[in-house]
mmCIF file of C-alpha atoms in Angstrom:
data_model
loop_
_atom_site.group_PDB
_atom_site.id
_atom_site.type_symbol
_atom_site.label_atom_id
_atom_site.label_comp_id
_atom_site.label_asym_id
_atom_site.label_seq_id
_atom_site.Cartn_x
_atom_site.Cartn_y
_atom_site.Cartn_z
ATOM 1 C CA MET A 9 -15.803 -1.410 6.076
ATOM 2 C CA LYS A 10 -12.617 -2.586 7.726
ATOM 3 C CA ILE A 11 -10.430 -5.346 6.306
ATOM 4 C CA THR A 12 -7.740 -6.960 8.436
ATOM 5 C CA HIS A 13 -5.320 -9.188 6.558
ATOM 6 C CA ILE A 14 -4.404 -11.974 8.964
ATOM 7 C CA ARG A 15 -2.171 -14.381 6.996
ATOM 8 C CA ASN A 16 -2.318 -16.157 3.651
ATOM 9 C CA ALA A 17 -5.971 -15.873 2.515
ATOM 10 C CA THR A 18 -7.348 -15.381 6.040
ATOM 11 C CA LEU A 19 -9.197 -12.083 6.422
ATOM 12 C CA LEU A 20 -11.383 -10.377 8.975
ATOM 13 C CA VAL A 21 -13.971 -8.233 7.208
ATOM 14 C CA GLU A 22 -16.070 -5.834 9.276
ATOM 15 C CA TYR A 23 -19.003 -4.875 7.077
ATOM 16 C CA GLU A 24 -22.224 -3.069 8.056
ATOM 17 C CA GLY A 25 -21.605 -3.824 11.719
ATOM 18 C CA LYS A 26 -20.948 -7.554 11.250
ATOM 19 C CA THR A 27 -17.613 -9.368 11.313
ATOM 20 C CA PHE A 28 -16.809 -12.082 8.785
ATOM 21 C CA LEU A 29 -13.854 -14.448 9.021
ATOM 22 C CA ILE A 30 -12.777 -15.603 5.568
ATOM 23 C CA ASP A 31 -10.751 -18.746 4.818
ATOM 24 C CA PRO A 32 -9.371 -19.395 8.299
ATOM 25 C CA MET A 33 -5.988 -21.102 8.451
ATOM 26 C CA LEU A 34 -5.195 -20.728 12.142
ATOM 27 C CA ALA A 35 -2.386 -23.211 12.851
ATOM 28 C CA GLU A 36 0.910 -22.199 14.393
ATOM 29 C CA LYS A 37 3.941 -21.797 12.146
ATOM 30 C CA GLY A 38 5.314 -25.105 10.863
ATOM 31 C CA THR A 39 2.354 -27.302 11.864
ATOM 32 C CA TYR A 40 1.806 -29.049 8.533
ATOM 33 C CA PRO A 41 4.151 -30.655 5.993
ATOM 34 C CA PRO A 42 4.979 -28.701 2.826
ATOM 35 C CA PHE A 43 2.652 -29.025 -0.139
ATOM 36 C CA PRO A 44 4.281 -31.705 -2.330
ATOM 37 C CA ASN A 45 5.613 -31.317 -5.885
ATOM 38 C CA SER A 46 6.554 -27.693 -5.269
ATOM 39 C CA ILE A 47 9.426 -25.552 -4.061
ATOM 40 C CA ARG A 48 10.584 -25.179 -0.423
ATOM 41 C CA GLN A 49 10.173 -28.844 0.456
ATOM 42 C CA ASP A 50 12.299 -28.168 3.536
ATOM 43 C CA GLN A 51 9.755 -25.722 5.023
ATOM 44 C CA ASN A 52 6.598 -26.731 6.873
ATOM 45 C CA ASN A 53 3.350 -24.779 6.601
ATOM 46 C CA PRO A 54 2.400 -22.168 7.551
ATOM 47 C CA LEU A 55 5.732 -20.452 6.929
ATOM 48 C CA VAL A 56 5.004 -17.623 9.389
ATOM 49 C CA ASN A 57 3.199 -17.109 12.669
ATOM 50 C CA LEU A 58 -0.180 -15.445 13.034
ATOM 51 C CA PRO A 59 0.117 -11.686 13.725
ATOM 52 C CA ILE A 60 -2.443 -11.882 16.557
ATOM 53 C CA SER A 61 -3.745 -14.723 18.689
ATOM 54 C CA VAL A 62 -6.431 -17.149 17.556
ATOM 55 C CA GLU A 63 -8.580 -15.929 20.451
ATOM 56 C CA GLU A 64 -8.372 -12.347 19.165
ATOM 57 C CA ILE A 65 -9.129 -13.445 15.608
ATOM 58 C CA ILE A 66 -12.317 -15.329 16.417
ATOM 59 C CA ALA A 67 -13.555 -13.214 19.360
ATOM 60 C CA ASP A 68 -16.172 -11.118 17.546
ATOM 61 C CA VAL A 69 -16.873 -13.173 14.429
ATOM 62 C CA ASP A 70 -20.522 -13.320 13.320
ATOM 63 C CA ALA A 71 -20.007 -15.629 10.337
ATOM 64 C CA VAL A 72 -17.294 -17.602 8.570
ATOM 65 C CA ILE A 73 -16.914 -17.873 4.789
ATOM 66 C CA VAL A 74 -14.920 -20.818 3.450
ATOM 67 C CA THR A 75 -14.348 -20.421 -0.293
ATOM 68 C CA HIS A 76 -13.061 -24.019 -0.601
ATOM 69 C CA LEU A 77 -11.655 -26.700 1.655
ATOM 70 C CA HIS A 78 -7.931 -26.725 0.880
ATOM 71 C CA LEU A 79 -5.804 -26.842 4.027
ATOM 72 C CA ASP A 80 -4.522 -23.294 3.607
ATOM 73 C CA HIS A 81 -8.105 -21.987 3.629
ATOM 74 C CA PHE A 82 -9.752 -24.142 6.316
ATOM 75 C CA ASP A 83 -7.461 -26.139 8.551
ATOM 76 C CA ASP A 84 -7.685 -28.381 11.588
ATOM 77 C CA ALA A 85 -6.781 -25.533 13.919
ATOM 78 C CA ALA A 86 -9.741 -23.507 12.627
ATOM 79 C CA LYS A 87 -12.067 -26.491 13.040
ATOM 80 C CA GLN A 88 -10.981 -26.836 16.651
ATOM 81 C CA ALA A 89 -11.021 -23.136 17.530
ATOM 82 C CA LEU A 90 -14.341 -22.052 16.034
ATOM 83 C CA PRO A 91 -17.553 -22.665 18.004
ATOM 84 C CA ASN A 92 -19.596 -25.406 16.363
ATOM 85 C CA ASP A 93 -22.760 -23.278 16.264
ATOM 86 C CA ILE A 94 -21.166 -20.373 14.363
ATOM 87 C CA LYS A 95 -22.668 -19.445 10.986
ATOM 88 C CA MET A 96 -20.640 -21.099 8.206
ATOM 89 C CA PHE A 97 -20.990 -20.240 4.516
ATOM 90 C CA VAL A 98 -19.582 -22.675 1.928
ATOM 91 C CA GLN A 99 -19.627 -22.982 -1.854
ATOM 92 C CA ASN A 100 -21.629 -26.170 -2.481
ATOM 93 C CA GLU A 101 -23.310 -29.296 -1.082
ATOM 94 C CA GLU A 102 -20.070 -31.290 -1.109
ATOM 95 C CA ASP A 103 -18.227 -28.747 1.034
ATOM 96 C CA ALA A 104 -21.269 -28.385 3.303
ATOM 97 C CA ALA A 105 -21.227 -32.123 4.008
ATOM 98 C CA VAL A 106 -17.545 -32.021 4.990
ATOM 99 C CA VAL A 107 -17.997 -28.979 7.233
ATOM 100 C CA LYS A 108 -21.005 -30.569 8.932
ATOM 101 C CA GLU A 109 -18.997 -33.753 9.434
ATOM 102 C CA ALA A 110 -16.397 -31.617 11.235
ATOM 103 C CA GLY A 111 -19.104 -30.780 13.765
ATOM 104 C CA PHE A 112 -20.510 -27.459 12.540
ATOM 105 C CA LYS A 113 -24.273 -27.183 12.875
ATOM 106 C CA ASN A 114 -25.148 -23.919 11.132
ATOM 107 C CA VAL A 115 -23.907 -24.362 7.567
ATOM 108 C CA GLU A 116 -25.365 -22.550 4.550
ATOM 109 C CA ILE A 117 -24.482 -22.798 0.874
ATOM 110 C CA LEU A 118 -23.686 -19.478 -0.770
ATOM 111 C CA THR A 119 -25.762 -18.537 -3.797
ATOM 112 C CA GLN A 120 -26.092 -15.381 -5.851
ATOM 113 C CA ASN A 121 -28.983 -14.359 -3.589
ATOM 114 C CA THR A 122 -27.675 -15.059 -0.077
ATOM 115 C CA VAL A 123 -28.548 -12.491 2.604
ATOM 116 C CA PHE A 124 -27.036 -12.334 6.099
ATOM 117 C CA LYS A 125 -28.256 -9.607 8.474
ATOM 118 C CA ASP A 126 -29.329 -7.383 5.522
ATOM 119 C CA ILE A 127 -25.951 -7.868 3.827
ATOM 120 C CA GLN A 128 -25.980 -9.365 0.342
ATOM 121 C CA LEU A 129 -23.441 -12.164 -0.114
ATOM 122 C CA ILE A 130 -23.100 -13.105 -3.761
ATOM 123 C CA LYS A 131 -21.197 -16.258 -4.717
ATOM 124 C CA THR A 132 -18.779 -15.600 -7.583
ATOM 125 C CA LYS A 133 -16.988 -17.841 -10.037
ATOM 126 C CA GLY A 134 -13.325 -18.737 -9.933
ATOM 127 C CA GLU A 135 -10.827 -21.135 -11.492
ATOM 128 C CA HIS A 136 -7.984 -22.443 -9.335
ATOM 129 C CA GLY A 137 -5.481 -22.588 -12.222
ATOM 130 C CA ARG A 138 -5.664 -23.182 -15.952
ATOM 131 C CA GLY A 139 -6.083 -26.330 -18.009
ATOM 132 C CA GLU A 140 -5.284 -29.813 -16.736
ATOM 133 C CA ILE A 141 -4.384 -28.654 -13.225
ATOM 134 C CA LEU A 142 -8.071 -27.875 -12.581
ATOM 135 C CA LYS A 143 -8.727 -31.614 -12.279
ATOM 136 C CA ARG A 144 -6.503 -31.572 -9.187
ATOM 137 C CA THR A 145 -7.403 -28.236 -7.643
ATOM 138 C CA GLY A 146 -11.193 -28.614 -7.748
ATOM 139 C CA LEU A 147 -13.997 -26.119 -7.412
ATOM 140 C CA VAL A 148 -13.583 -22.737 -5.721
ATOM 141 C CA CYS A 149 -15.593 -19.564 -5.327
ATOM 142 C CA GLY A 150 -15.328 -15.948 -4.300
ATOM 143 C CA VAL A 151 -17.896 -13.622 -2.746
ATOM 144 C CA VAL A 152 -19.209 -10.104 -3.276
ATOM 145 C CA PHE A 153 -20.477 -8.104 -0.285
ATOM 146 C CA LYS A 154 -23.150 -5.486 -0.924
ATOM 147 C CA HIS A 155 -25.111 -3.121 1.320
ATOM 148 C CA GLN A 156 -26.596 0.267 0.540
ATOM 149 C CA SER A 157 -24.540 1.981 3.240
ATOM 150 C CA GLU A 158 -21.221 0.316 2.348
ATOM 151 C CA LYS A 159 -18.834 0.182 -0.563
ATOM 152 C CA THR A 160 -19.070 -3.010 -2.641
ATOM 153 C CA LEU A 161 -16.374 -5.571 -1.789
ATOM 154 C CA TYR A 162 -15.282 -8.437 -4.063
ATOM 155 C CA VAL A 163 -13.161 -11.166 -2.460
ATOM 156 C CA ALA A 164 -12.028 -13.124 -5.499
ATOM 157 C CA GLY A 165 -10.667 -16.216 -3.720
ATOM 158 C CA ASP A 166 -8.241 -18.748 -5.180
ATOM 159 C CA THR A 167 -8.613 -17.880 -8.841
ATOM 160 C CA VAL A 168 -6.459 -16.834 -11.743
ATOM 161 C CA TRP A 169 -7.527 -14.026 -14.047
ATOM 162 C CA TYR A 170 -9.940 -15.266 -16.700
ATOM 163 C CA SER A 171 -13.152 -14.162 -18.410
ATOM 164 C CA ALA A 172 -15.508 -14.930 -15.507
ATOM 165 C CA VAL A 173 -13.517 -12.720 -13.122
ATOM 166 C CA GLU A 174 -13.826 -9.891 -15.613
ATOM 167 C CA GLU A 175 -17.569 -10.580 -15.823
ATOM 168 C CA GLU A 176 -17.898 -10.411 -12.028
ATOM 169 C CA ILE A 177 -16.115 -7.052 -12.010
ATOM 170 C CA ASN A 178 -18.298 -5.708 -14.827
ATOM 171 C CA THR A 179 -21.474 -6.958 -13.142
ATOM 172 C CA HIS A 180 -20.843 -5.791 -9.594
ATOM 173 C CA GLN A 181 -18.552 -2.769 -10.123
ATOM 174 C CA PRO A 182 -16.720 -3.367 -6.825
ATOM 175 C CA ASP A 183 -15.061 -0.479 -5.007
ATOM 176 C CA VAL A 184 -12.652 -2.814 -3.214
ATOM 177 C CA ILE A 185 -11.209 -6.063 -4.600
ATOM 178 C CA VAL A 186 -9.170 -8.601 -2.622
ATOM 179 C CA VAL A 187 -7.131 -10.957 -4.809
ATOM 180 C CA ASN A 188 -5.037 -13.969 -3.851
ATOM 181 C CA GLY A 189 -1.777 -12.972 -5.463
ATOM 182 C CA GLY A 190 1.138 -15.206 -4.484
ATOM 183 C CA ASP A 191 1.313 -16.938 -7.884
ATOM 184 C CA ASN A 192 1.432 -20.252 -6.020
ATOM 185 C CA GLN A 193 2.464 -23.188 -8.209
ATOM 186 C CA PHE A 194 3.371 -26.842 -8.241
ATOM 187 C CA VAL A 195 6.408 -27.981 -10.221
ATOM 188 C CA GLU A 196 4.134 -28.497 -13.222
ATOM 189 C CA GLY A 197 0.816 -26.977 -14.213
ATOM 190 C CA GLY A 198 1.333 -23.225 -13.966
ATOM 191 C CA SER A 199 -0.235 -20.623 -11.713
ATOM 192 C CA LEU A 200 -2.872 -21.695 -9.183
ATOM 193 C CA VAL A 201 -3.771 -18.145 -8.131
ATOM 194 C CA MET A 202 -3.048 -14.708 -9.520
ATOM 195 C CA GLY A 203 0.419 -13.576 -10.462
ATOM 196 C CA LYS A 204 1.458 -10.004 -11.164
ATOM 197 C CA GLU A 205 0.159 -9.958 -14.749
ATOM 198 C CA ASP A 206 -3.223 -11.268 -13.532
ATOM 199 C CA ILE A 207 -3.364 -8.475 -10.967
ATOM 200 C CA TYR A 208 -2.563 -5.979 -13.719
ATOM 201 C CA GLU A 209 -5.567 -7.315 -15.650
ATOM 202 C CA VAL A 210 -7.760 -6.804 -12.571
ATOM 203 C CA TYR A 211 -6.492 -3.235 -12.342
ATOM 204 C CA LYS A 212 -7.246 -2.576 -16.021
ATOM 205 C CA ALA A 213 -10.755 -3.992 -15.581
ATOM 206 C CA ALA A 214 -11.393 -1.921 -12.437
ATOM 207 C CA PRO A 215 -9.083 1.125 -12.635
ATOM 208 C CA LYS A 216 -10.971 3.044 -9.937
ATOM 209 C CA ALA A 217 -11.124 0.204 -7.414
ATOM 210 C CA THR A 218 -8.796 -0.370 -4.489
ATOM 211 C CA ILE A 219 -7.083 -3.738 -5.000
ATOM 212 C CA ILE A 220 -5.509 -5.639 -2.098
ATOM 213 C CA SER A 221 -3.250 -8.619 -2.809
ATOM 214 C CA VAL A 222 -3.075 -11.312 -0.103
ATOM 215 C CA HIS A 223 -2.152 -15.046 -0.028
ATOM 216 C CA MET A 224 1.542 -14.167 -0.148
ATOM 217 C CA GLU A 225 4.677 -15.708 1.422
ATOM 218 C CA ALA A 226 2.664 -17.874 3.844
ATOM 219 C CA VAL A 227 2.722 -21.398 2.367
ATOM 220 C CA ASN A 228 5.636 -23.165 0.744
ATOM 221 C CA HIS A 229 4.559 -23.087 -2.912
ATOM 222 C CA TRP A 230 4.424 -19.300 -3.337
ATOM 223 C CA THR A 231 6.483 -17.872 -6.210
ATOM 224 C CA LEU A 232 5.614 -14.137 -6.197
ATOM 225 C CA SER A 233 7.076 -12.157 -3.302
ATOM 226 C CA ARG A 234 5.656 -8.978 -1.841
ATOM 227 C CA GLU A 235 8.821 -7.159 -2.876
ATOM 228 C CA GLU A 236 8.541 -8.256 -6.503
ATOM 229 C CA LEU A 237 4.852 -7.372 -6.670
ATOM 230 C CA LYS A 238 5.463 -3.939 -5.162
ATOM 231 C CA SER A 239 8.176 -3.309 -7.740
ATOM 232 C CA PHE A 240 5.774 -4.311 -10.523
ATOM 233 C CA ILE A 241 3.068 -2.037 -9.069
ATOM 234 C CA ASN A 242 5.516 0.885 -9.217
ATOM 235 C CA GLU A 243 6.556 -0.031 -12.753
ATOM 236 C CA LYS A 244 2.917 -0.068 -13.935
ATOM 237 C CA ASP A 245 2.041 3.139 -12.049
ATOM 238 C CA MET A 246 -0.606 1.429 -9.906
ATOM 239 C CA THR A 247 0.654 2.575 -6.494
ATOM 240 C CA SER A 248 -2.470 4.565 -5.651
ATOM 241 C CA HIS A 249 -4.757 1.606 -6.375
ATOM 242 C CA VAL A 250 -2.965 -1.679 -5.630
ATOM 243 C CA PHE A 251 -1.762 -2.533 -2.121
ATOM 244 C CA VAL A 252 0.276 -5.417 -0.697
ATOM 245 C CA PRO A 253 -0.408 -5.734 3.035
ATOM 246 C CA ASP A 254 1.828 -7.244 5.654
ATOM 247 C CA ASP A 255 0.234 -9.811 7.939
ATOM 248 C CA GLY A 256 -1.896 -7.973 10.475
ATOM 249 C CA GLU A 257 -2.296 -4.839 8.342
ATOM 250 C CA ILE A 258 -5.678 -3.084 8.420
ATOM 251 C CA TYR A 259 -7.515 -1.085 5.741
ATOM 252 C CA THR A 260 -10.570 1.084 6.469
ATOM 253 C CA PHE A 261 -12.994 2.340 3.847
ATOM 254 C CA LYS A 262 -15.658 5.008 4.401
#
């Protein structure tokens, strides 16, 4: 397994000889207006450039997984760059309809029993915030990758820590967990994705797993910096298990 962190939540996952592109936001720096009702209203999204070209990102992709349709997970640039016959996995019928409307012809809804080229893809639960804000943020999912010759990978998606995430960890016993950890927020409503205390809960639930925190410093409403998270990781003695990649950084697991 090889995981390349591209930017924000965008990942390339090479798993059992297949390459998956997850949550592609492929626009150039500053293409879109800032997310409203949040900090950094003077900065357009994305805040940073891609570490490699779009052509390099999509060159060898076998399938795309879109955990939900927010702009920072599936944007216009991705819709234009990806071939319309590429395999697309989405979370539900509603998202499938939108992706098909964008011109994609090979769209499949993830379930707990999805199989792609002998690789198990298991849809997992998530909550994009807590309380009232969920009415605005909508439905999201994550995905677990399983194959007998690979370590188990859990990509949690845009979720905070809550009981269902713990249940997914207990059920699947992942060796590698990718969390979206920028503690992104609007002015009101609290965390939309994991903050440092959420990541600590993931670590306590899976103390032997390798945890990778992405979705950081790439869109205007982030509140948790890489530097602050790294300091917290040191403070909690998690340095051998929790990692905070730069854009373009690669992790390999044997």
